[in-house]
PDB file of C-alpha atoms in Angstrom:
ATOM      1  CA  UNK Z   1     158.368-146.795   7.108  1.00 45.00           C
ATOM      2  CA  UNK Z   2     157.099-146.276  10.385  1.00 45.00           C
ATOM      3  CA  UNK Z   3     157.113-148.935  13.559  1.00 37.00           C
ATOM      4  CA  UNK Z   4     153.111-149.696  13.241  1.00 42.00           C
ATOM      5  CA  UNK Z   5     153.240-150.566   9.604  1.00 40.00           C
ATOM      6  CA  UNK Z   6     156.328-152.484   9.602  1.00 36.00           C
ATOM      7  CA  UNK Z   7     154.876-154.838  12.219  1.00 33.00           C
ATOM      8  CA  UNK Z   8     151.801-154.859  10.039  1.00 36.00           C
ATOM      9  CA  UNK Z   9     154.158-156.504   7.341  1.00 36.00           C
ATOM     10  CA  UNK Z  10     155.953-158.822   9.347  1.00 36.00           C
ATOM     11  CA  UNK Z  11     152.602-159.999  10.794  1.00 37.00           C
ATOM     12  CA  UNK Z  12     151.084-160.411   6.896  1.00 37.00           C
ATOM     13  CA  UNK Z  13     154.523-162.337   6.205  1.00 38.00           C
ATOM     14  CA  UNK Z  14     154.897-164.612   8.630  1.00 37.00           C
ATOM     15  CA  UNK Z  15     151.146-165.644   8.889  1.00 39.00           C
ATOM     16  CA  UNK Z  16     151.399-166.423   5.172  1.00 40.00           C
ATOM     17  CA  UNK Z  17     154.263-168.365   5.541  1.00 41.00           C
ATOM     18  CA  UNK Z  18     152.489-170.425   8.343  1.00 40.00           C
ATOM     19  CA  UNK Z  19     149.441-170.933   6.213  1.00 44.00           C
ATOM     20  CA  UNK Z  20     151.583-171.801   2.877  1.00 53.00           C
ATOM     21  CA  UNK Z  21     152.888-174.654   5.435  1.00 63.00           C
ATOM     22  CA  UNK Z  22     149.688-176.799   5.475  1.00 81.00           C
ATOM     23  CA  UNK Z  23     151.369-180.285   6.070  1.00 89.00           C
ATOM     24  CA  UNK Z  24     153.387-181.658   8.967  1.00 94.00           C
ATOM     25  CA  UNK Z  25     156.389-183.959   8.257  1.00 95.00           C
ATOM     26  CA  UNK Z  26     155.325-187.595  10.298  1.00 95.00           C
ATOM     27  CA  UNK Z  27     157.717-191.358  10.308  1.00 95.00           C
ATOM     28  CA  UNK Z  28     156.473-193.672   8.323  1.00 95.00           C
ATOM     29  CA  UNK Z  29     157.121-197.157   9.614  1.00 95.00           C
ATOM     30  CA  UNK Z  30     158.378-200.368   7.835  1.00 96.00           C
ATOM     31  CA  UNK Z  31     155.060-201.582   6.466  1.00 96.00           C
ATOM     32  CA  UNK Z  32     154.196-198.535   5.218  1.00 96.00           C
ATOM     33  CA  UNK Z  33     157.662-198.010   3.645  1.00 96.00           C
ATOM     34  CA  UNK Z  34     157.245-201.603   1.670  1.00 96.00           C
ATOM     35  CA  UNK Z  35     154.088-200.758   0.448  1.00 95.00           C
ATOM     36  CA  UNK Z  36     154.722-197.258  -0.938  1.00 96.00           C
ATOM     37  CA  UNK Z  37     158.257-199.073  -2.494  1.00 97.00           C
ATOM     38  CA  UNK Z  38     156.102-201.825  -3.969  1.00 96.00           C
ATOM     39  CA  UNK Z  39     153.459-199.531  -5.425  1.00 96.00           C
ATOM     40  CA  UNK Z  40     155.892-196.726  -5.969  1.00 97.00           C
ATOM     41  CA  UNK Z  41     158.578-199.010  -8.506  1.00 97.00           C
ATOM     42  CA  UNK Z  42     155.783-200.598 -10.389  1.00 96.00           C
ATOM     43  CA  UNK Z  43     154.121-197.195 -11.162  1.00 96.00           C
ATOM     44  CA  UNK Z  44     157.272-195.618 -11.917  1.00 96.00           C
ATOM     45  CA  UNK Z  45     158.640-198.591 -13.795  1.00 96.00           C
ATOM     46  CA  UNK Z  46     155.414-198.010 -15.676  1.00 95.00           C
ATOM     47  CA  UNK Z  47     155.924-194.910 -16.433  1.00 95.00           C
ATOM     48  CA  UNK Z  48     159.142-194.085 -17.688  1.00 94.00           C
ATOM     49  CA  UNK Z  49     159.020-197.844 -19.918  1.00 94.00           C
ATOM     50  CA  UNK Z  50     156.051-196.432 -21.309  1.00 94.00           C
ATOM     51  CA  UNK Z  51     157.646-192.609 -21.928  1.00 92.00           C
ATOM     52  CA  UNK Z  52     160.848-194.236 -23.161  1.00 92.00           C
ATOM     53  CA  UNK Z  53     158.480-196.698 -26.066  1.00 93.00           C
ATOM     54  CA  UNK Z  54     156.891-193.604 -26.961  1.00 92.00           C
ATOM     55  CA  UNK Z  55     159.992-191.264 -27.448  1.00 91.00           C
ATOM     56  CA  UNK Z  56     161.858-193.734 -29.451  1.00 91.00           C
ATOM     57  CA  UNK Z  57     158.597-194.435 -31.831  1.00 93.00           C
ATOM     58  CA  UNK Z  58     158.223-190.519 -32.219  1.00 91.00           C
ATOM     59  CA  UNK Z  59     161.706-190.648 -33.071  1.00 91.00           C
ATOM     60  CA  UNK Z  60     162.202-193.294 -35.142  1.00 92.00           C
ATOM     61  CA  UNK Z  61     158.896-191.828 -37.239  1.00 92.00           C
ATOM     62  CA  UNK Z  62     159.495-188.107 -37.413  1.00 88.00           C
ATOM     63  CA  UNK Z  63     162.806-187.397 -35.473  1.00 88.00           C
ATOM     64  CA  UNK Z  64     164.020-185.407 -32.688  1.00 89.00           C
ATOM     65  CA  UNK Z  65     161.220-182.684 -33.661  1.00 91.00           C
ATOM     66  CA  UNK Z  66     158.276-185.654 -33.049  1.00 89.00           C
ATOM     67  CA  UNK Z  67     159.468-186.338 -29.577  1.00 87.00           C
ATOM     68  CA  UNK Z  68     158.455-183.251 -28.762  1.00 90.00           C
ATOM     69  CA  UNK Z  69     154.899-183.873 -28.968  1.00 85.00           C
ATOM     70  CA  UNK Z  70     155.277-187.027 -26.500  1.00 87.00           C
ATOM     71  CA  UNK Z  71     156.375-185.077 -23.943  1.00 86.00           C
ATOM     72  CA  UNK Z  72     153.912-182.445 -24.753  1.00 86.00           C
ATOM     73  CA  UNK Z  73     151.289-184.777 -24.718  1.00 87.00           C
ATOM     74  CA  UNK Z  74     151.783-187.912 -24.302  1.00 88.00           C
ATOM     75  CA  UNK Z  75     153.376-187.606 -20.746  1.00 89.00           C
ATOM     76  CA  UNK Z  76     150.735-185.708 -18.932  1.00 88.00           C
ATOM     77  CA  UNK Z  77     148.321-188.404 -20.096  1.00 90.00           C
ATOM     78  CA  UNK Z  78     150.620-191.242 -19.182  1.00 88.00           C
ATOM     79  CA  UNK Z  79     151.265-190.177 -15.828  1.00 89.00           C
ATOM     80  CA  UNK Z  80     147.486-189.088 -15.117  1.00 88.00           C
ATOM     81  CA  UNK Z  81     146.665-192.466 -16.130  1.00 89.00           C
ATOM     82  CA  UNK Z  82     148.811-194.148 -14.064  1.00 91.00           C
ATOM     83  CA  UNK Z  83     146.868-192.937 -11.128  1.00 88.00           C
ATOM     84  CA  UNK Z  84     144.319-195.187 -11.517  1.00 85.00           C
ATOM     85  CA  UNK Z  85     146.740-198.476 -11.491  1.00 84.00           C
ATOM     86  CA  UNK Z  86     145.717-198.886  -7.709  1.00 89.00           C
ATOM     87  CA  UNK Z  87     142.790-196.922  -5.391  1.00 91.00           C
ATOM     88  CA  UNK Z  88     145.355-195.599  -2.873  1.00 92.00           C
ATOM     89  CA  UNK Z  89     146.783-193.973  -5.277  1.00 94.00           C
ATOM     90  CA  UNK Z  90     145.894-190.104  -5.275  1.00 94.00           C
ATOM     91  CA  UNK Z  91     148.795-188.382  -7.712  1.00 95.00           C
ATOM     92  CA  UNK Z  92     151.560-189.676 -10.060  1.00 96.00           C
ATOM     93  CA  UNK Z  93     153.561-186.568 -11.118  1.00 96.00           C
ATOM     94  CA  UNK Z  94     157.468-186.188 -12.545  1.00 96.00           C
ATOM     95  CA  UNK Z  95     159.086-183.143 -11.036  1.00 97.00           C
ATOM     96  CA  UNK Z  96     162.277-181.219 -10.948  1.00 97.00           C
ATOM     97  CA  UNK Z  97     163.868-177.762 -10.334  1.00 97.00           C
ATOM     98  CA  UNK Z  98     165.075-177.361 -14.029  1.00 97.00           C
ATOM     99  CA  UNK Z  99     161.238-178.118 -15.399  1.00 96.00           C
ATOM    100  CA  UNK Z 100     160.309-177.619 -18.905  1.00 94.00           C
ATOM    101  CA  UNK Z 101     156.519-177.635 -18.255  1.00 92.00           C
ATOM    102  CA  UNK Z 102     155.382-175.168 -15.807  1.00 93.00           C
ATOM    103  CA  UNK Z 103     152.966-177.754 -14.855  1.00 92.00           C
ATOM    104  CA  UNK Z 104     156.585-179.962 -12.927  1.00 94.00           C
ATOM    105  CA  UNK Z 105     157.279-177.392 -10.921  1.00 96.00           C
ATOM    106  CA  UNK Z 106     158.165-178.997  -7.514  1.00 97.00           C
ATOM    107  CA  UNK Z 107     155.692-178.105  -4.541  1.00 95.00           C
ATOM    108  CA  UNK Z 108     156.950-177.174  -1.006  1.00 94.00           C
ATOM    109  CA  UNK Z 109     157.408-180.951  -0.076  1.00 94.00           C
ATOM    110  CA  UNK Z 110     158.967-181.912  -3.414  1.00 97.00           C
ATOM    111  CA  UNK Z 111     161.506-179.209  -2.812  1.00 97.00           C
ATOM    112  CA  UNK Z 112     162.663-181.591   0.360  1.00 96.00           C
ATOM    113  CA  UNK Z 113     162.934-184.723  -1.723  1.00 96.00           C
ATOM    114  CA  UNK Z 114     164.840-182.814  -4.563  1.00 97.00           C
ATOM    115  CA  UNK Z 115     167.098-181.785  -1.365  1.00 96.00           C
ATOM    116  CA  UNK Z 116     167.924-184.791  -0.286  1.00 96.00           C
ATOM    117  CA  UNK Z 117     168.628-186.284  -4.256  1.00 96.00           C
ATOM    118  CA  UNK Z 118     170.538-183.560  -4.885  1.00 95.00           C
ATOM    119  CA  UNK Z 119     172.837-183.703  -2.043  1.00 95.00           C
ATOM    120  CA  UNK Z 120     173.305-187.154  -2.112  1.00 93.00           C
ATOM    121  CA  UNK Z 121     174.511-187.546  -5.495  1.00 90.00           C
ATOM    122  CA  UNK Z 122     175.623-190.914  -6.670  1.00 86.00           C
ATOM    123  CA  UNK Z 123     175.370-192.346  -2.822  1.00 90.00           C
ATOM    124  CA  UNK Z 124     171.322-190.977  -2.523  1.00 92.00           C
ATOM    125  CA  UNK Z 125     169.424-194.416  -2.095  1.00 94.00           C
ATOM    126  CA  UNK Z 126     166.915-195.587  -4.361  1.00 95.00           C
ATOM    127  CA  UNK Z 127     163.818-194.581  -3.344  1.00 96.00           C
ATOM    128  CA  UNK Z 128     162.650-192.228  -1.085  1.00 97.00           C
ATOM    129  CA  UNK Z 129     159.135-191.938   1.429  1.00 97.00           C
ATOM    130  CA  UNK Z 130     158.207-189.007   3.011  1.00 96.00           C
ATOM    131  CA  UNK Z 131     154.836-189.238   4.915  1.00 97.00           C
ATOM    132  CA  UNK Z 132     153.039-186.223   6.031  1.00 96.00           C
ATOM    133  CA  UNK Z 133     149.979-185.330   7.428  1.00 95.00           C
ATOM    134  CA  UNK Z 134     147.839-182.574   5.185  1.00 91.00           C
ATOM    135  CA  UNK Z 135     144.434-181.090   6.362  1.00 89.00           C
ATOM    136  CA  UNK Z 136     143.844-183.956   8.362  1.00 90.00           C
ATOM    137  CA  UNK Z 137     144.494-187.120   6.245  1.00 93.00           C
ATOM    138  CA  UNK Z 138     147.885-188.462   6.407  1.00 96.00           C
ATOM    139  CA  UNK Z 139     149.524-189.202   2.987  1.00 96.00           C
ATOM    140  CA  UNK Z 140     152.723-191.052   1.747  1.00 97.00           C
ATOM    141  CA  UNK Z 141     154.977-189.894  -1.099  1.00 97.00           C
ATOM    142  CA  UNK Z 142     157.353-192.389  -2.664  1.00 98.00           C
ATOM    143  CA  UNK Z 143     160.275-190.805  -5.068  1.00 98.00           C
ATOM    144  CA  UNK Z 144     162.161-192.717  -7.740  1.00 97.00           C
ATOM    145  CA  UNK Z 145     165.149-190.909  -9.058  1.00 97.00           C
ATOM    146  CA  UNK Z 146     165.369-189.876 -12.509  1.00 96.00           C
ATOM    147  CA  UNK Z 147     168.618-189.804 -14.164  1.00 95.00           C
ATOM    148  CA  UNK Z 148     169.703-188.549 -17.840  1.00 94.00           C
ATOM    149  CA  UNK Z 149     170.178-191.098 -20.553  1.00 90.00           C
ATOM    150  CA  UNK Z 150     171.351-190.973 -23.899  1.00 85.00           C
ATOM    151  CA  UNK Z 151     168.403-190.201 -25.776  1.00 86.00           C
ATOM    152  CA  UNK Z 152     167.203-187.894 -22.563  1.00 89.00           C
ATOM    153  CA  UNK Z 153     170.189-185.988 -24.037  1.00 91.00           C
ATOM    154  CA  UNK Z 154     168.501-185.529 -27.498  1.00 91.00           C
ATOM    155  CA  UNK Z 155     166.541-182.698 -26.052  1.00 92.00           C
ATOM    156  CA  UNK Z 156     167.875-182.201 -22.266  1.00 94.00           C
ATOM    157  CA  UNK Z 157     171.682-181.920 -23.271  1.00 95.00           C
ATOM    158  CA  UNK Z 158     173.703-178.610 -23.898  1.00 95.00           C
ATOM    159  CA  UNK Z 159     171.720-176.529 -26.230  1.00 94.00           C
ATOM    160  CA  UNK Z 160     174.930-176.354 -28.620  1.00 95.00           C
ATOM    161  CA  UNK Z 161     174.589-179.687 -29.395  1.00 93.00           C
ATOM    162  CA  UNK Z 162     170.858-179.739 -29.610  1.00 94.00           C
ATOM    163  CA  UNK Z 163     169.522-179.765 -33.136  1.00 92.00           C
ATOM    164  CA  UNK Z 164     168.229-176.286 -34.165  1.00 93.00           C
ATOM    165  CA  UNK Z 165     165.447-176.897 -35.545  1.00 93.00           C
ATOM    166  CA  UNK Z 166     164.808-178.756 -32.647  1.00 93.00           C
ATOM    167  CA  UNK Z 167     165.763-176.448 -30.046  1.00 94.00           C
ATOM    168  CA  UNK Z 168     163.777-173.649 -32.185  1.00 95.00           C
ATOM    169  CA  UNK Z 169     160.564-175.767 -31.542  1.00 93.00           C
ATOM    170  CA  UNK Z 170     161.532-176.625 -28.219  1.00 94.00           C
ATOM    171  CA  UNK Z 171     161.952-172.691 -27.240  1.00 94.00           C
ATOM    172  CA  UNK Z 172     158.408-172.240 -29.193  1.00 94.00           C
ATOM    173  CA  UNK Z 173     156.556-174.440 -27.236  1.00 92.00           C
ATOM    174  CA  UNK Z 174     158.477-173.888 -23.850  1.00 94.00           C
ATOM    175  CA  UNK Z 175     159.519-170.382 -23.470  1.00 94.00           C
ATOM    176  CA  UNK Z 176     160.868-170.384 -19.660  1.00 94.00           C
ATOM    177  CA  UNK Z 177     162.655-173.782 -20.457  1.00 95.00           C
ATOM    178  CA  UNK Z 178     164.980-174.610 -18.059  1.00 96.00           C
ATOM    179  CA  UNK Z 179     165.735-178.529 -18.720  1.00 96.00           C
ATOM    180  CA  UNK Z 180     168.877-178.472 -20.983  1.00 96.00           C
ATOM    181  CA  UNK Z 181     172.403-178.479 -20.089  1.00 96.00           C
ATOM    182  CA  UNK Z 182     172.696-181.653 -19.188  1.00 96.00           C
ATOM    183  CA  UNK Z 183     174.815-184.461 -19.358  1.00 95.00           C
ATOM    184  CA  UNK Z 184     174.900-188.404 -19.140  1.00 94.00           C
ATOM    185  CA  UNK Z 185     174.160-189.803 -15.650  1.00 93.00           C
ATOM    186  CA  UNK Z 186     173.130-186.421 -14.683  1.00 95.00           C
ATOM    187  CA  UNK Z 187     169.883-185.884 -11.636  1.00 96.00           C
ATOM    188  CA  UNK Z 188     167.114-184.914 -13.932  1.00 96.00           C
ATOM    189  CA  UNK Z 189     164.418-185.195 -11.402  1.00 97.00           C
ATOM    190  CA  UNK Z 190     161.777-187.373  -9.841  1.00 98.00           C
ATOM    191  CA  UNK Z 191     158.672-189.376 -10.202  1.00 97.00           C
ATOM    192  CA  UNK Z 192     156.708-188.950  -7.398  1.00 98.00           C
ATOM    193  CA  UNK Z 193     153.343-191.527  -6.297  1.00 97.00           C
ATOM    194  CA  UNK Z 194     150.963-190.459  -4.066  1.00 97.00           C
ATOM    195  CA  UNK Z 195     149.073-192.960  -1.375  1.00 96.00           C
ATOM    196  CA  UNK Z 196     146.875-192.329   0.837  1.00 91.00           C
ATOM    197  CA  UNK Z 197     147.844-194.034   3.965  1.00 71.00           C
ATOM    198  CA  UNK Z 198     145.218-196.859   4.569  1.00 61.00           C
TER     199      UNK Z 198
END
């Protein structure tokens, strides 16, 4: 490769990379931390009280299989809905590295709260809020920590101890799965509520 179009590439590269990175990283202070926690737990309270009625009522009324369909279908709707619970709320979305639906994947920004989760472990603090700036309106992100239970494990656990017929309809629906393997008290992920910073 010659000199001229090598340069060419590493010019391409690195203005992508600058224009991938649309948001700047900005402190948040202590007002704006209480009200992201207070909005942040009740929505994410919300949220996984509501998943967790609607798994075990699949369950209870078609098995394993059944819950399959809640998380299909169900969640997405739940969590969309839950964006309307307040009008500074812009996005309620669960997200992780080891996503089932393509549609979790973690963004750019996620990726830092994951980080920080992740690394933590069992000393990570409850919450998390990141506030950033994003084509010129500043935004704050609050993160509540998901963790695996014991019915989580019903379709998130080792896939040798997954029912079959489960894990055959799981593998239908979700091809690039990557959520199984897991084990109780495991990081699963996060639920992460948008504001807009009023």
């Amino acid at each position: 490769m010659n000199l001229r179009i090598m340069l060419a590439v590493i010019f391409l590269i690195t203005t992508s990379l600058a224009q991938e990175k649309e948001f700047e990283l900005l402190k948040a202070d202590e007002d704006e931390i209480k009200r992201a926690e207070s909005l942040g737990e009740v929505v994410a309270e919300k949220l996984t009280g509501k998943l967790k009625s609607e798994l075990m009522f699949a369950i209870k009324n078609g098995g394993p299989v059944n819950a399959v369909n809640v998380c299909r279908n169900t969640a997405p709707e739940l969590t969309s809905e839950l964006t309307g619970f307040d009008e500074s709320i812009v996005e309620v979305k669960r997200t992780t590295r080891k996503y089932r639906n393509q549609a979790n994947a973690p963004s750019e920004l996620e990726e830092l709260a994951l980080d920080y989760f992740e690394k933590a472990g069992k000393n990570a603090a409850e919450f998390m809020v990141q506030k950033y700036s994003k084509n010129g309106v500043n935004f704050i992100d609050y993160y509540k920590p998901l963790r695996i239970g014991g019915l989580c494990k019903t379709c998130h656990g080792k896939t040798e101890e997954i029912n079959p017929e489960l894990l055959e309809v799981i593998r239908k629906n979700y091809p690039d799965d990557k959520a199984t393997g897991y084990e109780t008290g495991d990081f699963r992920g996060v639920i992460k509520v948008t504001l807009t910073n009023k």
